Coordinates of C-alpha atoms in Angstrom, one line a residue:
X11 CA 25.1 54.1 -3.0
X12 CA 26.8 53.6 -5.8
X13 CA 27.3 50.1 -7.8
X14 CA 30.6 50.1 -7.2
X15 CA 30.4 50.4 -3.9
X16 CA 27.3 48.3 -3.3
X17 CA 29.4 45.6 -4.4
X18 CA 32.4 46.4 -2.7
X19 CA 29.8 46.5 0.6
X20 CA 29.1 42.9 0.1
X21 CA 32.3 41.2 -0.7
X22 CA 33.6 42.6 2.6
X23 CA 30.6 41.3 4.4
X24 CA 31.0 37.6 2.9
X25 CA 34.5 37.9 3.5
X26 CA 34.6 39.5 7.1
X27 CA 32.1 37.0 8.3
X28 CA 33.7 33.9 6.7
X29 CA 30.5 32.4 5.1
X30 CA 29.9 31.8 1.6
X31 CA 30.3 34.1 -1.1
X32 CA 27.7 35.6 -3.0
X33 CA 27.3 32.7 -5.8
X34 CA 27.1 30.2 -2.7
X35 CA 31.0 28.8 -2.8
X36 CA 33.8 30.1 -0.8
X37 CA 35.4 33.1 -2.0
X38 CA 38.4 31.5 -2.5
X39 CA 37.3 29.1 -4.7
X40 CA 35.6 32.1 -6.9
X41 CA 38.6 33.6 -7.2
X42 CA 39.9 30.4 -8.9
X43 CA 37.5 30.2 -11.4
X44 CA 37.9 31.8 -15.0
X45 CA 36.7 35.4 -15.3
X46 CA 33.6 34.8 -17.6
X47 CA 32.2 32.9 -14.4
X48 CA 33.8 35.1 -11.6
X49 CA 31.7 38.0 -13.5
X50 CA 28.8 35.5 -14.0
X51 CA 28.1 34.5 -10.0
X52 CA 28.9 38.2 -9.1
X53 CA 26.5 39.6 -11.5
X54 CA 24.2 37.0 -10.8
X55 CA 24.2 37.7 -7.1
X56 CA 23.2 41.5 -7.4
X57 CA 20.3 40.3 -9.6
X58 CA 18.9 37.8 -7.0
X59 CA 20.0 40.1 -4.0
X60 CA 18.1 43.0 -5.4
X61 CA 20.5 44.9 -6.1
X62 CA 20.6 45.4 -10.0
X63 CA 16.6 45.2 -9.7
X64 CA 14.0 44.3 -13.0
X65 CA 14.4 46.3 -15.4
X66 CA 17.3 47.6 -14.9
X67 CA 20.1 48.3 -18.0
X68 CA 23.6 46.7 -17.6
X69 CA 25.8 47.8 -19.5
X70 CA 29.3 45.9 -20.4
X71 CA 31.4 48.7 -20.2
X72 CA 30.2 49.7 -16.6
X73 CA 30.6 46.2 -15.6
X74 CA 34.1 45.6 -17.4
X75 CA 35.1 48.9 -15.1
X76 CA 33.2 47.5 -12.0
X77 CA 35.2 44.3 -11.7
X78 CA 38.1 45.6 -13.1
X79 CA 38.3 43.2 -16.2
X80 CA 37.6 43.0 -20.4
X81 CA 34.5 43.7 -21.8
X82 CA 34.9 39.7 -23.0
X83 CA 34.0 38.1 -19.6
X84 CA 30.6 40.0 -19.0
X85 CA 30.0 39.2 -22.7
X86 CA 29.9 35.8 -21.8
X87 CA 28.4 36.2 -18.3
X88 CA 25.3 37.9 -19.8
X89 CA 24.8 35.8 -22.1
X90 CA 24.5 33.0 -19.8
X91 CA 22.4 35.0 -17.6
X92 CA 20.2 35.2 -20.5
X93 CA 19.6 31.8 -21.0
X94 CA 18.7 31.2 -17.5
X95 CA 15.9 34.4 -17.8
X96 CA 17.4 36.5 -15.5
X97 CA 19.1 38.7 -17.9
X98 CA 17.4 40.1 -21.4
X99 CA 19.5 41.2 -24.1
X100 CA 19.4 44.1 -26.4
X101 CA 22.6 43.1 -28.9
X102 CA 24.8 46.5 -29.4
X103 CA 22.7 48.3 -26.8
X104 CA 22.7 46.9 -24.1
X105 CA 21.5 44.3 -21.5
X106 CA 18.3 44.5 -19.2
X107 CA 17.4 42.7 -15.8
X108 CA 14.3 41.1 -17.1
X109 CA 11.1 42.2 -15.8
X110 CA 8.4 39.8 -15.1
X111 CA 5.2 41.6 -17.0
X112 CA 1.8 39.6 -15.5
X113 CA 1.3 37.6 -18.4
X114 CA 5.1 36.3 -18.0
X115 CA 4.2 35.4 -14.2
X116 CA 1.4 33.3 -15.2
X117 CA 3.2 31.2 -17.1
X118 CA 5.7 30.2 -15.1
X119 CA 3.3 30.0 -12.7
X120 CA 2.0 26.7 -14.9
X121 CA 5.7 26.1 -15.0
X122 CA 6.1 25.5 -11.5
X123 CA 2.4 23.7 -10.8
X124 CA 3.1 21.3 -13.3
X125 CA 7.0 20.8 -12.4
X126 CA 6.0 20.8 -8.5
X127 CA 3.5 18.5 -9.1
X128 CA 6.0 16.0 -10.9
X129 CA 8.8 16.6 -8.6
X130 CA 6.2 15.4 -5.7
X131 CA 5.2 12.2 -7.5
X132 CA 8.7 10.9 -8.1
X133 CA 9.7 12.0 -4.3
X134 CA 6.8 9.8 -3.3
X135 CA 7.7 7.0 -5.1
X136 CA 12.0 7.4 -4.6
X137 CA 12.1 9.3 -1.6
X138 CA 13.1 8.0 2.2
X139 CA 11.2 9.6 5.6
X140 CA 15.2 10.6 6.7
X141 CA 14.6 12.5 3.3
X142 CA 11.6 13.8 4.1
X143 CA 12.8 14.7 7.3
X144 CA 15.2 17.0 6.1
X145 CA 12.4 19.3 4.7
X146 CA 11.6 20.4 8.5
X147 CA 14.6 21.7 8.6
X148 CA 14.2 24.1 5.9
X149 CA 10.8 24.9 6.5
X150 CA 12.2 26.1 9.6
X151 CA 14.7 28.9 8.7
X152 CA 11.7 29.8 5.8
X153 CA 9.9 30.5 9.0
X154 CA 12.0 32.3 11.0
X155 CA 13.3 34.6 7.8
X156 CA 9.6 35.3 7.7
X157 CA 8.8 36.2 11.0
X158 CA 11.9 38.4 11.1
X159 CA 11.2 40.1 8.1
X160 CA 13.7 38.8 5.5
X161 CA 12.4 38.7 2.4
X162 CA 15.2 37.3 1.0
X163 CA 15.8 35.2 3.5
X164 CA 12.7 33.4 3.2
X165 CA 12.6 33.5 -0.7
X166 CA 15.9 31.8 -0.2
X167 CA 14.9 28.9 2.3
X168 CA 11.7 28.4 0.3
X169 CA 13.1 28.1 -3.1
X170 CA 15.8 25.7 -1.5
X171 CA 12.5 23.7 0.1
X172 CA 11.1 23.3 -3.0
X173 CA 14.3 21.7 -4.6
X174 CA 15.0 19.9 -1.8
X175 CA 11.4 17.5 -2.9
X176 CA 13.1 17.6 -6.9
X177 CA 17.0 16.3 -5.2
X178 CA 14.2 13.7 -3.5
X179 CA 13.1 12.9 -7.0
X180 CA 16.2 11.8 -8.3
X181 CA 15.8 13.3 -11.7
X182 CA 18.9 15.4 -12.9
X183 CA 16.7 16.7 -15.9
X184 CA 14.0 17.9 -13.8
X185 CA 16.2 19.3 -11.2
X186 CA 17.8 21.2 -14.1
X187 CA 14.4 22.4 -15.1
X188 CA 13.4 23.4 -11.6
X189 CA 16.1 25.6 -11.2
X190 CA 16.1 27.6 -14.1
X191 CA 11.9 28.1 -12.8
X192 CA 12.9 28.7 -9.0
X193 CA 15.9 31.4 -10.2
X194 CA 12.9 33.2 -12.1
X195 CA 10.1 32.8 -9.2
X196 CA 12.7 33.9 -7.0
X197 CA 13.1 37.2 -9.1
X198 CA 9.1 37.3 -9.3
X199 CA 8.7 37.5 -5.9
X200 CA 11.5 40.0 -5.1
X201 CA 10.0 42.0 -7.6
X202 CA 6.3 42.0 -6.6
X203 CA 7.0 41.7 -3.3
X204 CA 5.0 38.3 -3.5
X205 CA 4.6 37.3 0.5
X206 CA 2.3 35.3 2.5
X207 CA 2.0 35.7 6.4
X208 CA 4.7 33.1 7.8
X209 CA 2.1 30.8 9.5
X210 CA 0.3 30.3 5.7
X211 CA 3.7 29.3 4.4
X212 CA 4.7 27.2 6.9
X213 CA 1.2 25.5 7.0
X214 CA 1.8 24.9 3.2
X215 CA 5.2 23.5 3.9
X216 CA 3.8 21.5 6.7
X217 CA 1.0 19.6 4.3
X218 CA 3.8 18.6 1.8
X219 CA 6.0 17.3 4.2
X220 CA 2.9 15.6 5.7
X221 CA 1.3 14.4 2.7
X222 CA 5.1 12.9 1.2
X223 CA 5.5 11.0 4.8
X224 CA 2.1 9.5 4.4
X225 CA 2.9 8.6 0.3
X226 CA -0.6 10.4 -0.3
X227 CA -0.1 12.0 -4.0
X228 CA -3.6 13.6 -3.7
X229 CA -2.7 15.2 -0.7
X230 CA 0.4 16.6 -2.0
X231 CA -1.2 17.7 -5.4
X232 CA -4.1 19.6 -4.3
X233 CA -1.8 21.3 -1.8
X234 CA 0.5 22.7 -4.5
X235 CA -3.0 23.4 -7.2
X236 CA -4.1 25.6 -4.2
X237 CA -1.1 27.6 -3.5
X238 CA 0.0 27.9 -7.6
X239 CA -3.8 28.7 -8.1
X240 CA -3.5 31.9 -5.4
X241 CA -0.3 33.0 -6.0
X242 CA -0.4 33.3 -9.8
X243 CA -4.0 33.7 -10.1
X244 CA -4.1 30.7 -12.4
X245 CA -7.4 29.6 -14.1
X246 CA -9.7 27.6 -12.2
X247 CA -10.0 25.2 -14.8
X248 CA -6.5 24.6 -15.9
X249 CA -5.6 23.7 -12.4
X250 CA -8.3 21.2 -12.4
X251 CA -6.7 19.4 -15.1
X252 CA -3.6 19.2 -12.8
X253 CA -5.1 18.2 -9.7
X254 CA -6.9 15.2 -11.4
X255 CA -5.3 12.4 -10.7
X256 CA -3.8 10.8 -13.9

């Protein structure tokens, strides 16, 4: 299938079902917006829906032709693709869907221990049970995505699990840093196919939920040292040093 038409395929489907559009806002209101960030959420959504897949060029001209605009807009929408890691750039040339090499992976991997493990502490100490409550919820449709096969749809409800704990946290800075990391794990994992049976998952989910309802730190930090240690094949000793207490 074509790009073209790929894109065509999924603007009808957002439209003919009336749910969101691709960047997550109605498609009305996209249409509202100026063209650098129509391009931007449209572009962004092939990226995280697999469509333009890592390492894959992008080039402005095809993109200008595919949405029917300048070359100025997806100028500006790469760029800020690019400074969320999503996008790398080869001035002149052209653009790239970045690929994740293993050494990249790792370190976001210590990205997201060390973010995860702070998002945890402050939704401990700011964070209300009817907040904690709402993680079940989430945890839920992660599980039934899983069991139904969805890849997407479980690296969807998980990423929105995880920053559910950081809107918890009440820290705008570290929300904004946990969701340039969970844009890039979510392109990790589409990549690699990174997927754990749906009962693992939802046990993980289960002990963070459990451990921020009992206020036990410990409980919550060695839960996400363990998972960060086995998905990203971290070093032993490095998550040590997180799961200390400090």
């Amino acid at each position: 299938m074509e790009l073209r038409d790929t894109y065509a395929l999924l603007e009808f489907q957002a439209a003919s079902t009336k749910k969101k559009s691709l960047s997550g806002e109605p498609a009305a209101n996209i249409l509202a917006l100026p063209k650098g960030d129509q391009v931007y959420h449209r572009i962004r959504n092939l990226i995280m829906h697999y469509e333009l897949k890592p390492g894959q060029k992008v080039f402005e001209d095809e993109m200008a032709s595919l949405f029917s605009i300048s070359r100025t807009p997806v100028r500006e929408a790469l760029r800020r693709l690019s400074n969320e890691g999503l996008i790398t750039l080869y001035p002149k040339r052209y653009a790239e869907v970045t690929f994740f090499t293993p050494e990249m992976t790792k370190q976001l991997g210590t990205m997201r221990l060390a973010q995860d493990i702070l998002a945890g502490r402050l939704a401990i100490y700011y964070g209300s049970d009817a907040e904690f409550t709402q993680l079940t919820a989430l945890s839920d449709i992660c599980e039934a995505a899983a069991k139904a096969g969805d890849l997407y749809g479980r690296i969807t409800a998980d990423r929105h699990f995880h920053l559910k704990i950081t809107e918890i946290a009440k820290n705008e800075i570290l929300m904004k840093y946990q969701r340039e990391v969970y844009l890039r794990v979510h392109l990790i994992q589409l990549q690699n196919s990174m997927h754990s049976p749906a009962q693992e998952r939802i046990s993980s989910h289960t002990k963070l939920i459990q451990a921020l309802m009992e206020r036990n730190e410990q409980l919550f930090i060695d839960e996400v040292c363990q998972r960060m240690a086995r998905m990203y094949q971290l070093d032993e000793k490095l998550v040590d040093m997180y799961r200390s207490r400090q």
